[in-house]
């Protein structure tokens, strides 16, 4: 009978720590690493001579004539045992080794692609959790500030200072803020579960600051050709070239050697035989040349796909940088223009309320506007940081 125990709470993790935990424990990365190990193990057997074959049989057994069915009366009857070894051409074996080496490169490049994808997903999950925590804290701070004011309007109505309708405004404002808090709590749990998926921590929390907003645009543009997604095509091109060489090796003869020992009746003596056979690549126009043409077309296809991938990544980077620039400008305006203006309005409404020139509803509306502005600013900052992470981890050339 098993006893369930509550999972231990993980220590808060910085952005880089989250990436490191994901890289160390993501099951998908372990699978990719095993793929590299498999390719390396298979490469050790590539280009080797095939296994020899053991041959045996009964030769010259009479089935007609005076010695029918008699094993020891005919000097041609013998029991034979031998070995046979195929020897492919050197060009074929070299091409097989090149294919195996290229496969190691493909597996390694695919592992780098998988690692990059895990980094991106982990980084975005960390950013989402970081800003979900900050949004919830900001809203709780506003709600705590407004808590003494919620009952002020009903009290003012009871004293005759406000009209009855004024008591309904604060109720609606509080309900709206409570609704928004419920959504923020849900967003927090969703972000926490997503980060837990990649880091393996049961209840992750963030620590430290998000990455610096310092994208090196020139380095990003110049590094497209070195990205893992492009290196995969480079490894695939090497494999395609090796497969062309393997197809061309079909034009060269492959050999096979045999040796056998035949046991006969003692009156006639035993026999030893050796021999060889060779595959004749005749009529290459019908056999080898079409295969060579097909493999050459595959090699050209891989080259075209690589060029297409580079163009796609370049266009995607330009689009991402344009979106980043727009989001950054919106964040700066929200932080430096909108939020200070709303804070100033809140201060003025508070001062007017203290002087008796404004009602409680106006004060509550001003503070609600502050909450909305702070959350909107955090939303815009989070959008910028998500794009910073997405761009730097997708198009950056230094694996974290």
mmCIF file of C-alpha atoms in Angstrom:
data_model
loop_
_atom_site.group_PDB
_atom_site.id
_atom_site.type_symbol
_atom_site.label_atom_id
_atom_site.label_comp_id
_atom_site.label_asym_id
_atom_site.label_seq_id
_atom_site.Cartn_x
_atom_site.Cartn_y
_atom_site.Cartn_z
ATOM 1 C CA UNK A 1 0.000 0.000 0.000
ATOM 2 C CA UNK A 2 1.541 3.292 -1.081
ATOM 3 C CA UNK A 3 1.386 6.422 1.010
ATOM 4 C CA UNK A 4 0.975 9.720 -0.846
ATOM 5 C CA UNK A 5 3.063 12.653 0.330
ATOM 6 C CA UNK A 6 2.666 16.240 -0.727
ATOM 7 C CA UNK A 7 5.333 17.429 -3.158
ATOM 8 C CA UNK A 8 8.040 19.598 -1.723
ATOM 9 C CA UNK A 9 8.032 23.231 -2.767
ATOM 10 C CA UNK A 10 10.893 24.115 -5.084
ATOM 11 C CA UNK A 11 13.186 27.039 -4.429
ATOM 12 C CA UNK A 12 12.465 30.193 -6.460
ATOM 13 C CA UNK A 13 14.438 30.101 -9.694
ATOM 14 C CA UNK A 14 15.957 32.814 -11.823
ATOM 15 C CA UNK A 15 15.503 32.912 -15.567
ATOM 16 C CA UNK A 16 18.833 31.213 -16.264
ATOM 17 C CA UNK A 17 18.234 28.629 -13.546
ATOM 18 C CA UNK A 18 14.913 27.706 -15.131
ATOM 19 C CA UNK A 19 16.607 27.222 -18.503
ATOM 20 C CA UNK A 20 19.302 25.085 -16.892
ATOM 21 C CA UNK A 21 16.751 22.897 -15.088
ATOM 22 C CA UNK A 22 14.799 22.377 -18.278
ATOM 23 C CA UNK A 23 17.951 21.491 -20.211
ATOM 24 C CA UNK A 24 18.957 18.969 -17.560
ATOM 25 C CA UNK A 25 15.618 17.271 -17.047
ATOM 26 C CA UNK A 26 13.342 17.680 -20.088
ATOM 27 C CA UNK A 27 12.338 14.196 -21.318
ATOM 28 C CA UNK A 28 12.319 15.369 -24.936
ATOM 29 C CA UNK A 29 15.980 16.376 -24.680
ATOM 30 C CA UNK A 30 16.898 13.030 -23.176
ATOM 31 C CA UNK A 31 15.195 11.381 -26.148
ATOM 32 C CA UNK A 32 17.156 13.588 -28.577
ATOM 33 C CA UNK A 33 20.423 12.756 -26.816
ATOM 34 C CA UNK A 34 19.642 9.063 -27.116
ATOM 35 C CA UNK A 35 19.101 9.604 -30.828
ATOM 36 C CA UNK A 36 22.649 10.964 -31.093
ATOM 37 C CA UNK A 37 23.976 7.984 -29.123
ATOM 38 C CA UNK A 38 22.129 5.618 -31.456
ATOM 39 C CA UNK A 39 23.599 7.307 -34.541
ATOM 40 C CA UNK A 40 27.109 7.081 -33.098
ATOM 41 C CA UNK A 41 26.662 3.439 -32.200
ATOM 42 C CA UNK A 42 25.392 2.619 -35.706
ATOM 43 C CA UNK A 43 28.333 4.460 -37.301
ATOM 44 C CA UNK A 44 30.795 1.957 -35.844
ATOM 45 C CA UNK A 45 29.318 -0.759 -38.048
ATOM 46 C CA UNK A 46 29.057 1.346 -41.208
ATOM 47 C CA UNK A 47 31.337 0.406 -44.095
ATOM 48 C CA UNK A 48 32.339 -2.933 -42.597
ATOM 49 C CA UNK A 49 32.430 -6.118 -44.586
ATOM 50 C CA UNK A 50 29.143 -8.027 -44.302
ATOM 51 C CA UNK A 51 29.018 -11.161 -42.192
ATOM 52 C CA UNK A 52 30.477 -14.271 -43.883
ATOM 53 C CA UNK A 53 28.065 -17.011 -44.849
ATOM 54 C CA UNK A 54 28.455 -20.651 -43.900
ATOM 55 C CA UNK A 55 27.627 -22.964 -46.779
ATOM 56 C CA UNK A 56 27.038 -26.713 -46.661
ATOM 57 C CA UNK A 57 25.467 -29.320 -48.840
ATOM 58 C CA UNK A 58 25.541 -32.717 -50.463
ATOM 59 C CA UNK A 59 27.037 -32.843 -53.955
ATOM 60 C CA UNK A 60 26.976 -35.566 -56.583
ATOM 61 C CA UNK A 61 24.477 -37.895 -54.914
ATOM 62 C CA UNK A 62 23.306 -40.480 -57.530
ATOM 63 C CA UNK A 63 19.580 -40.675 -58.094
ATOM 64 C CA UNK A 64 19.623 -42.823 -61.261
ATOM 65 C CA UNK A 65 21.876 -45.533 -62.642
ATOM 66 C CA UNK A 66 23.491 -48.548 -60.973
ATOM 67 C CA UNK A 67 24.511 -46.607 -57.835
ATOM 68 C CA UNK A 68 21.136 -44.960 -57.188
ATOM 69 C CA UNK A 69 20.732 -44.041 -53.532
ATOM 70 C CA UNK A 70 24.207 -45.311 -52.572
ATOM 71 C CA UNK A 71 26.426 -42.777 -50.919
ATOM 72 C CA UNK A 72 29.736 -44.640 -50.955
ATOM 73 C CA UNK A 73 29.804 -46.152 -54.439
ATOM 74 C CA UNK A 74 30.287 -43.039 -56.610
ATOM 75 C CA UNK A 75 33.481 -41.023 -56.461
ATOM 76 C CA UNK A 76 31.544 -37.816 -57.177
ATOM 77 C CA UNK A 77 29.370 -37.959 -54.046
ATOM 78 C CA UNK A 78 30.600 -35.688 -51.257
ATOM 79 C CA UNK A 79 29.539 -33.739 -48.189
ATOM 80 C CA UNK A 80 30.587 -30.118 -48.568
ATOM 81 C CA UNK A 81 31.071 -27.327 -46.029
ATOM 82 C CA UNK A 82 32.532 -23.892 -46.690
ATOM 83 C CA UNK A 83 32.443 -20.153 -46.146
ATOM 84 C CA UNK A 84 31.553 -17.324 -48.459
ATOM 85 C CA UNK A 85 32.488 -13.667 -48.000
ATOM 86 C CA UNK A 86 31.004 -10.739 -49.922
ATOM 87 C CA UNK A 87 33.429 -7.844 -50.480
ATOM 88 C CA UNK A 88 31.636 -4.659 -51.593
ATOM 89 C CA UNK A 89 33.693 -2.113 -53.458
ATOM 90 C CA UNK A 90 35.805 0.327 -51.509
ATOM 91 C CA UNK A 91 33.735 3.215 -52.878
ATOM 92 C CA UNK A 92 30.531 1.617 -51.564
ATOM 93 C CA UNK A 93 31.982 1.101 -48.091
ATOM 94 C CA UNK A 94 33.385 4.628 -47.977
ATOM 95 C CA UNK A 95 29.986 6.052 -48.959
ATOM 96 C CA UNK A 96 28.290 3.994 -46.231
ATOM 97 C CA UNK A 97 30.702 5.435 -43.655
ATOM 98 C CA UNK A 98 30.044 8.946 -44.933
ATOM 99 C CA UNK A 99 26.279 8.395 -44.638
ATOM 100 C CA UNK A 100 26.671 7.190 -41.054
ATOM 101 C CA UNK A 101 28.836 10.183 -40.132
ATOM 102 C CA UNK A 102 26.311 12.532 -41.731
ATOM 103 C CA UNK A 103 23.549 10.850 -39.740
ATOM 104 C CA UNK A 104 25.422 11.686 -36.549
ATOM 105 C CA UNK A 105 25.477 15.297 -37.679
ATOM 106 C CA UNK A 106 21.743 15.238 -38.416
ATOM 107 C CA UNK A 107 20.981 13.736 -34.999
ATOM 108 C CA UNK A 108 23.191 16.333 -33.303
ATOM 109 C CA UNK A 109 21.560 19.193 -35.201
ATOM 110 C CA UNK A 110 18.097 17.869 -34.366
ATOM 111 C CA UNK A 111 19.115 17.704 -30.711
ATOM 112 C CA UNK A 112 20.173 21.363 -30.912
ATOM 113 C CA UNK A 113 16.813 22.250 -32.457
ATOM 114 C CA UNK A 114 14.986 20.388 -29.693
ATOM 115 C CA UNK A 115 17.128 22.073 -27.046
ATOM 116 C CA UNK A 116 16.384 25.482 -28.551
ATOM 117 C CA UNK A 117 12.636 24.739 -28.566
ATOM 118 C CA UNK A 118 12.752 23.710 -24.906
ATOM 119 C CA UNK A 119 14.678 26.880 -24.044
ATOM 120 C CA UNK A 120 12.112 29.055 -25.807
ATOM 121 C CA UNK A 121 9.150 27.350 -24.153
ATOM 122 C CA UNK A 122 10.809 27.481 -20.735
ATOM 123 C CA UNK A 123 11.817 31.122 -21.110
ATOM 124 C CA UNK A 124 8.329 32.191 -22.149
ATOM 125 C CA UNK A 125 6.780 30.200 -19.299
ATOM 126 C CA UNK A 126 9.133 31.902 -16.833
ATOM 127 C CA UNK A 127 8.218 35.344 -18.220
ATOM 128 C CA UNK A 128 4.506 34.535 -18.000
ATOM 129 C CA UNK A 129 4.829 33.418 -14.386
ATOM 130 C CA UNK A 130 7.024 36.370 -13.443
ATOM 131 C CA UNK A 131 4.542 38.940 -14.744
ATOM 132 C CA UNK A 132 1.512 37.002 -13.504
ATOM 133 C CA UNK A 133 2.985 37.283 -10.016
ATOM 134 C CA UNK A 134 3.649 40.992 -10.484
ATOM 135 C CA UNK A 135 0.158 41.693 -11.891
ATOM 136 C CA UNK A 136 -1.512 39.947 -8.988
ATOM 137 C CA UNK A 137 0.691 41.769 -6.473
ATOM 138 C CA UNK A 138 -0.072 45.132 -8.107
ATOM 139 C CA UNK A 139 -3.819 44.526 -8.051
ATOM 140 C CA UNK A 140 -3.729 43.305 -4.445
ATOM 141 C CA UNK A 141 -1.864 46.479 -3.525
ATOM 142 C CA UNK A 142 -4.609 48.628 -5.075
ATOM 143 C CA UNK A 143 -7.369 46.591 -3.442
ATOM 144 C CA UNK A 144 -5.653 46.963 -0.078
ATOM 145 C CA UNK A 145 -5.491 50.728 -0.590
ATOM 146 C CA UNK A 146 -9.180 50.885 -1.532
ATOM 147 C CA UNK A 147 -10.394 48.605 1.248
ATOM 148 C CA UNK A 148 -11.148 51.408 3.748
ATOM 149 C CA UNK A 149 -13.111 53.323 1.079
ATOM 150 C CA UNK A 150 -15.602 50.652 -0.017
ATOM 151 C CA UNK A 151 -17.971 51.291 2.888
ATOM 152 C CA UNK A 152 -17.636 55.048 2.714
ATOM 153 C CA UNK A 153 -20.308 55.504 0.037
ATOM 154 C CA UNK A 154 -23.071 53.567 1.882
ATOM 155 C CA UNK A 155 -22.213 55.466 5.039
ATOM 156 C CA UNK A 156 -22.457 58.752 3.114
ATOM 157 C CA UNK A 157 -25.884 57.788 1.808
ATOM 158 C CA UNK A 158 -27.056 56.925 5.313
ATOM 159 C CA UNK A 159 -25.862 60.298 6.585
ATOM 160 C CA UNK A 160 -27.484 62.158 3.701
ATOM 161 C CA UNK A 161 -24.168 63.326 2.235
ATOM 162 C CA UNK A 162 -24.608 61.351 -1.042
ATOM 163 C CA UNK A 163 -27.509 60.293 -3.165
ATOM 164 C CA UNK A 164 -28.624 56.651 -2.997
ATOM 165 C CA UNK A 165 -27.441 56.027 -6.553
ATOM 166 C CA UNK A 166 -23.897 56.904 -5.488
ATOM 167 C CA UNK A 167 -23.724 53.735 -3.387
ATOM 168 C CA UNK A 168 -24.066 51.536 -6.503
ATOM 169 C CA UNK A 169 -20.949 52.827 -8.271
ATOM 170 C CA UNK A 170 -18.427 51.463 -5.748
ATOM 171 C CA UNK A 171 -20.171 48.085 -5.769
ATOM 172 C CA UNK A 172 -19.725 47.791 -9.526
ATOM 173 C CA UNK A 173 -16.114 48.976 -9.377
ATOM 174 C CA UNK A 174 -15.243 46.467 -6.672
ATOM 175 C CA UNK A 175 -16.963 43.659 -8.588
ATOM 176 C CA UNK A 176 -14.971 44.520 -11.722
ATOM 177 C CA UNK A 177 -11.693 44.497 -9.809
ATOM 178 C CA UNK A 178 -12.589 41.214 -8.108
ATOM 179 C CA UNK A 179 -13.369 39.702 -11.508
ATOM 180 C CA UNK A 180 -10.037 40.842 -12.816
ATOM 181 C CA UNK A 181 -8.278 39.382 -9.797
ATOM 182 C CA UNK A 182 -9.935 36.020 -10.421
ATOM 183 C CA UNK A 183 -8.615 36.062 -13.984
ATOM 184 C CA UNK A 184 -5.148 36.954 -12.749
ATOM 185 C CA UNK A 185 -5.187 34.071 -10.281
ATOM 186 C CA UNK A 186 -6.127 31.707 -13.116
ATOM 187 C CA UNK A 187 -3.363 33.160 -15.320
ATOM 188 C CA UNK A 188 -0.886 32.646 -12.475
ATOM 189 C CA UNK A 189 -1.783 28.981 -12.086
ATOM 190 C CA UNK A 190 -1.644 28.393 -15.843
ATOM 191 C CA UNK A 191 1.815 29.975 -16.045
ATOM 192 C CA UNK A 192 3.004 27.988 -13.024
ATOM 193 C CA UNK A 193 1.811 24.697 -14.519
ATOM 194 C CA UNK A 194 3.499 25.484 -17.845
ATOM 195 C CA UNK A 195 6.830 26.233 -16.182
ATOM 196 C CA UNK A 196 6.480 23.090 -14.056
ATOM 197 C CA UNK A 197 6.105 21.097 -17.248
ATOM 198 C CA UNK A 198 9.554 22.119 -18.458
ATOM 199 C CA UNK A 199 11.552 22.367 -15.226
ATOM 200 C CA UNK A 200 9.993 19.414 -13.419
ATOM 201 C CA UNK A 201 9.354 21.503 -10.277
ATOM 202 C CA UNK A 202 5.963 20.894 -8.729
ATOM 203 C CA UNK A 203 5.261 24.467 -7.644
ATOM 204 C CA UNK A 204 7.775 26.812 -9.301
ATOM 205 C CA UNK A 205 8.289 30.441 -8.375
ATOM 206 C CA UNK A 206 10.404 33.071 -10.050
ATOM 207 C CA UNK A 207 13.313 34.989 -8.590
ATOM 208 C CA UNK A 208 15.507 37.781 -9.869
ATOM 209 C CA UNK A 209 14.855 40.000 -12.864
ATOM 210 C CA UNK A 210 13.876 39.153 -16.443
ATOM 211 C CA UNK A 211 16.525 39.213 -19.195
ATOM 212 C CA UNK A 212 17.957 42.543 -20.241
ATOM 213 C CA UNK A 213 16.220 44.360 -23.067
ATOM 214 C CA UNK A 214 19.435 44.628 -25.112
ATOM 215 C CA UNK A 215 18.953 42.810 -28.405
ATOM 216 C CA UNK A 216 22.010 42.918 -30.704
ATOM 217 C CA UNK A 217 20.152 43.359 -33.985
ATOM 218 C CA UNK A 218 23.241 43.111 -36.228
ATOM 219 C CA UNK A 219 24.404 39.884 -34.597
ATOM 220 C CA UNK A 220 20.929 38.395 -34.889
ATOM 221 C CA UNK A 221 20.738 39.145 -38.598
ATOM 222 C CA UNK A 222 24.261 37.856 -39.301
ATOM 223 C CA UNK A 223 23.774 34.626 -37.360
ATOM 224 C CA UNK A 224 20.881 33.124 -39.332
ATOM 225 C CA UNK A 225 23.122 30.650 -41.177
ATOM 226 C CA UNK A 226 24.491 29.273 -37.892
ATOM 227 C CA UNK A 227 21.132 28.523 -36.292
ATOM 228 C CA UNK A 228 20.350 24.878 -35.441
ATOM 229 C CA UNK A 229 17.340 24.916 -37.763
ATOM 230 C CA UNK A 230 19.709 25.716 -40.659
ATOM 231 C CA UNK A 231 22.482 23.380 -39.497
ATOM 232 C CA UNK A 232 20.040 20.494 -39.824
ATOM 233 C CA UNK A 233 19.918 21.146 -43.555
ATOM 234 C CA UNK A 234 23.709 21.298 -43.711
ATOM 235 C CA UNK A 235 23.925 17.846 -42.155
ATOM 236 C CA UNK A 236 21.148 16.604 -44.447
ATOM 237 C CA UNK A 237 23.066 17.943 -47.453
ATOM 238 C CA UNK A 238 26.152 15.963 -46.406
ATOM 239 C CA UNK A 239 24.035 12.834 -46.136
ATOM 240 C CA UNK A 240 22.478 13.502 -49.544
ATOM 241 C CA UNK A 241 25.945 13.897 -51.107
ATOM 242 C CA UNK A 242 27.043 10.632 -49.486
ATOM 243 C CA UNK A 243 23.968 8.897 -50.884
ATOM 244 C CA UNK A 244 24.911 10.176 -54.352
ATOM 245 C CA UNK A 245 28.351 8.613 -53.865
ATOM 246 C CA UNK A 246 26.721 5.366 -52.755
ATOM 247 C CA UNK A 247 24.562 5.320 -55.884
ATOM 248 C CA UNK A 248 27.614 5.957 -58.049
ATOM 249 C CA UNK A 249 29.413 3.105 -56.311
ATOM 250 C CA UNK A 250 26.792 0.843 -57.878
ATOM 251 C CA UNK A 251 28.688 1.233 -61.147
ATOM 252 C CA UNK A 252 31.670 -0.551 -59.638
ATOM 253 C CA UNK A 253 31.790 -4.349 -59.300
ATOM 254 C CA UNK A 254 31.332 -6.056 -55.943
ATOM 255 C CA UNK A 255 33.190 -9.283 -55.264
ATOM 256 C CA UNK A 256 32.437 -12.465 -53.391
ATOM 257 C CA UNK A 257 34.962 -15.156 -52.386
ATOM 258 C CA UNK A 258 34.256 -18.755 -51.480
ATOM 259 C CA UNK A 259 36.210 -21.610 -49.933
ATOM 260 C CA UNK A 260 34.854 -25.107 -49.231
ATOM 261 C CA UNK A 261 35.968 -28.518 -48.074
ATOM 262 C CA UNK A 262 34.297 -31.672 -49.484
ATOM 263 C CA UNK A 263 34.293 -35.006 -47.682
ATOM 264 C CA UNK A 264 34.164 -38.141 -49.882
ATOM 265 C CA UNK A 265 34.549 -41.838 -49.396
ATOM 266 C CA UNK A 266 38.038 -42.732 -48.180
ATOM 267 C CA UNK A 267 38.723 -44.591 -51.401
ATOM 268 C CA UNK A 268 38.474 -41.391 -53.429
ATOM 269 C CA UNK A 269 39.875 -38.705 -51.103
ATOM 270 C CA UNK A 270 38.607 -35.319 -49.958
ATOM 271 C CA UNK A 271 38.486 -32.109 -51.981
ATOM 272 C CA UNK A 272 39.174 -28.411 -51.255
ATOM 273 C CA UNK A 273 37.775 -25.681 -53.490
ATOM 274 C CA UNK A 274 38.183 -21.912 -53.729
ATOM 275 C CA UNK A 275 36.396 -19.496 -55.997
ATOM 276 C CA UNK A 276 35.230 -15.962 -56.593
ATOM 277 C CA UNK A 277 32.297 -14.203 -58.183
ATOM 278 C CA UNK A 278 31.834 -10.633 -59.299
ATOM 279 C CA UNK A 279 28.731 -8.561 -59.874
ATOM 280 C CA UNK A 280 28.729 -7.105 -63.380
ATOM 281 C CA UNK A 281 27.139 -3.609 -63.481
ATOM 282 C CA UNK A 282 26.090 -3.848 -67.103
ATOM 283 C CA UNK A 283 23.279 -1.812 -68.604
ATOM 284 C CA UNK A 284 23.824 1.134 -66.165
ATOM 285 C CA UNK A 285 21.379 3.252 -68.129
ATOM 286 C CA UNK A 286 18.567 1.033 -66.909
ATOM 287 C CA UNK A 287 19.803 0.323 -63.409
ATOM 288 C CA UNK A 288 22.468 2.509 -61.805
ATOM 289 C CA UNK A 289 22.015 5.792 -63.685
ATOM 290 C CA UNK A 290 18.346 6.342 -62.707
ATOM 291 C CA UNK A 291 19.246 5.787 -59.059
ATOM 292 C CA UNK A 292 22.151 8.220 -59.339
ATOM 293 C CA UNK A 293 19.874 10.821 -60.930
ATOM 294 C CA UNK A 294 17.318 10.381 -58.148
ATOM 295 C CA UNK A 295 19.907 10.817 -55.398
ATOM 296 C CA UNK A 296 21.380 13.870 -57.165
ATOM 297 C CA UNK A 297 17.908 15.419 -57.338
ATOM 298 C CA UNK A 298 17.490 14.771 -53.602
ATOM 299 C CA UNK A 299 20.773 16.573 -52.950
ATOM 300 C CA UNK A 300 19.590 19.588 -54.944
ATOM 301 C CA UNK A 301 16.262 19.490 -53.092
ATOM 302 C CA UNK A 302 18.022 19.674 -49.722
ATOM 303 C CA UNK A 303 20.070 22.654 -50.921
ATOM 304 C CA UNK A 304 16.910 24.438 -52.045
ATOM 305 C CA UNK A 305 15.192 23.649 -48.747
ATOM 306 C CA UNK A 306 18.115 25.103 -46.833
ATOM 307 C CA UNK A 307 17.946 28.340 -48.835
ATOM 308 C CA UNK A 308 14.196 28.479 -48.253
ATOM 309 C CA UNK A 309 14.699 27.931 -44.503
ATOM 310 C CA UNK A 310 17.243 30.772 -44.336
ATOM 311 C CA UNK A 311 14.875 33.120 -46.171
ATOM 312 C CA UNK A 312 11.992 32.128 -43.909
ATOM 313 C CA UNK A 313 14.040 32.710 -40.764
ATOM 314 C CA UNK A 314 15.270 36.053 -42.077
ATOM 315 C CA UNK A 315 11.723 37.190 -42.837
ATOM 316 C CA UNK A 316 10.484 35.899 -39.472
ATOM 317 C CA UNK A 317 13.249 37.783 -37.679
ATOM 318 C CA UNK A 318 12.418 41.023 -39.456
ATOM 319 C CA UNK A 319 8.731 40.597 -38.605
ATOM 320 C CA UNK A 320 9.537 39.798 -34.978
ATOM 321 C CA UNK A 321 11.802 42.845 -34.687
ATOM 322 C CA UNK A 322 9.066 45.077 -36.123
ATOM 323 C CA UNK A 323 6.561 43.746 -33.596
ATOM 324 C CA UNK A 324 9.122 44.182 -30.828
ATOM 325 C CA UNK A 325 9.741 47.817 -31.782
ATOM 326 C CA UNK A 326 5.997 48.548 -31.752
ATOM 327 C CA UNK A 327 5.439 46.797 -28.432
ATOM 328 C CA UNK A 328 8.445 48.581 -26.915
ATOM 329 C CA UNK A 329 7.135 51.992 -27.945
ATOM 330 C CA UNK A 330 3.698 51.195 -26.513
ATOM 331 C CA UNK A 331 5.252 50.042 -23.237
ATOM 332 C CA UNK A 332 7.360 53.186 -22.927
ATOM 333 C CA UNK A 333 4.340 55.435 -23.538
ATOM 334 C CA UNK A 334 2.251 53.525 -21.051
ATOM 335 C CA UNK A 335 5.030 53.675 -18.436
ATOM 336 C CA UNK A 336 6.196 57.244 -18.973
ATOM 337 C CA UNK A 337 3.027 59.018 -20.102
ATOM 338 C CA UNK A 338 -0.198 57.201 -19.292
ATOM 339 C CA UNK A 339 0.623 55.814 -15.857
ATOM 340 C CA UNK A 340 2.076 59.102 -14.445
ATOM 341 C CA UNK A 341 -0.958 60.970 -15.766
ATOM 342 C CA UNK A 342 -3.370 58.542 -14.075
ATOM 343 C CA UNK A 343 -1.401 58.703 -10.829
ATOM 344 C CA UNK A 344 -1.525 62.494 -10.917
ATOM 345 C CA UNK A 345 -5.280 62.406 -11.488
ATOM 346 C CA UNK A 346 -5.657 60.042 -8.523
ATOM 347 C CA UNK A 347 -3.686 62.418 -6.312
ATOM 348 C CA UNK A 348 -5.819 65.367 -7.446
ATOM 349 C CA UNK A 349 -9.089 63.498 -6.818
ATOM 350 C CA UNK A 350 -7.857 62.456 -3.385
ATOM 351 C CA UNK A 351 -6.976 66.070 -2.560
ATOM 352 C CA UNK A 352 -10.369 67.275 -3.843
ATOM 353 C CA UNK A 353 -12.116 64.640 -1.739
ATOM 354 C CA UNK A 354 -10.202 65.745 1.334
ATOM 355 C CA UNK A 355 -11.254 69.347 0.597
ATOM 356 C CA UNK A 356 -14.886 68.317 0.108
ATOM 357 C CA UNK A 357 -14.947 69.180 -3.599
ATOM 358 C CA UNK A 358 -15.225 65.582 -4.899
ATOM 359 C CA UNK A 359 -17.216 62.539 -3.910
ATOM 360 C CA UNK A 360 -16.089 59.087 -2.957
ATOM 361 C CA UNK A 361 -17.190 57.676 -6.310
ATOM 362 C CA UNK A 362 -14.774 59.946 -8.145
ATOM 363 C CA UNK A 363 -11.964 58.856 -5.820
ATOM 364 C CA UNK A 364 -12.753 55.178 -6.324
ATOM 365 C CA UNK A 365 -12.903 55.652 -10.090
ATOM 366 C CA UNK A 366 -9.527 57.379 -10.012
ATOM 367 C CA UNK A 367 -7.956 54.536 -8.007
ATOM 368 C CA UNK A 368 -9.559 51.979 -10.310
ATOM 369 C CA UNK A 369 -8.029 53.804 -13.253
ATOM 370 C CA UNK A 370 -4.657 53.562 -11.483
ATOM 371 C CA UNK A 371 -5.115 49.794 -11.101
ATOM 372 C CA UNK A 372 -6.032 49.440 -14.765
ATOM 373 C CA UNK A 373 -3.111 51.596 -15.873
ATOM 374 C CA UNK A 374 -0.617 49.683 -13.722
ATOM 375 C CA UNK A 375 -1.883 46.354 -15.028
ATOM 376 C CA UNK A 376 -1.903 47.619 -18.602
ATOM 377 C CA UNK A 377 1.693 48.799 -18.204
ATOM 378 C CA UNK A 378 2.684 45.407 -16.835
ATOM 379 C CA UNK A 379 0.871 43.748 -19.746
ATOM 380 C CA UNK A 380 2.844 45.826 -22.225
ATOM 381 C CA UNK A 381 6.110 45.200 -20.393
ATOM 382 C CA UNK A 382 5.382 41.472 -20.361
ATOM 383 C CA UNK A 383 4.700 41.550 -24.109
ATOM 384 C CA UNK A 384 8.071 43.219 -24.682
ATOM 385 C CA UNK A 385 9.915 40.745 -22.462
ATOM 386 C CA UNK A 386 8.217 37.814 -24.184
ATOM 387 C CA UNK A 387 9.440 39.111 -27.512
ATOM 388 C CA UNK A 388 12.935 39.679 -26.131
ATOM 389 C CA UNK A 389 13.041 36.065 -24.949
ATOM 390 C CA UNK A 390 11.459 34.730 -28.134
ATOM 391 C CA UNK A 391 13.876 36.621 -30.383
ATOM 392 C CA UNK A 392 17.051 36.075 -28.377
ATOM 393 C CA UNK A 393 16.472 32.353 -27.863
ATOM 394 C CA UNK A 394 15.160 31.697 -31.383
ATOM 395 C CA UNK A 395 17.695 33.698 -33.385
ATOM 396 C CA UNK A 396 20.610 34.010 -30.967
ATOM 397 C CA UNK A 397 23.669 31.886 -31.728
ATOM 398 C CA UNK A 398 24.835 31.197 -28.197
ATOM 399 C CA UNK A 399 23.057 28.309 -26.503
ATOM 400 C CA UNK A 400 22.373 29.042 -22.869
#
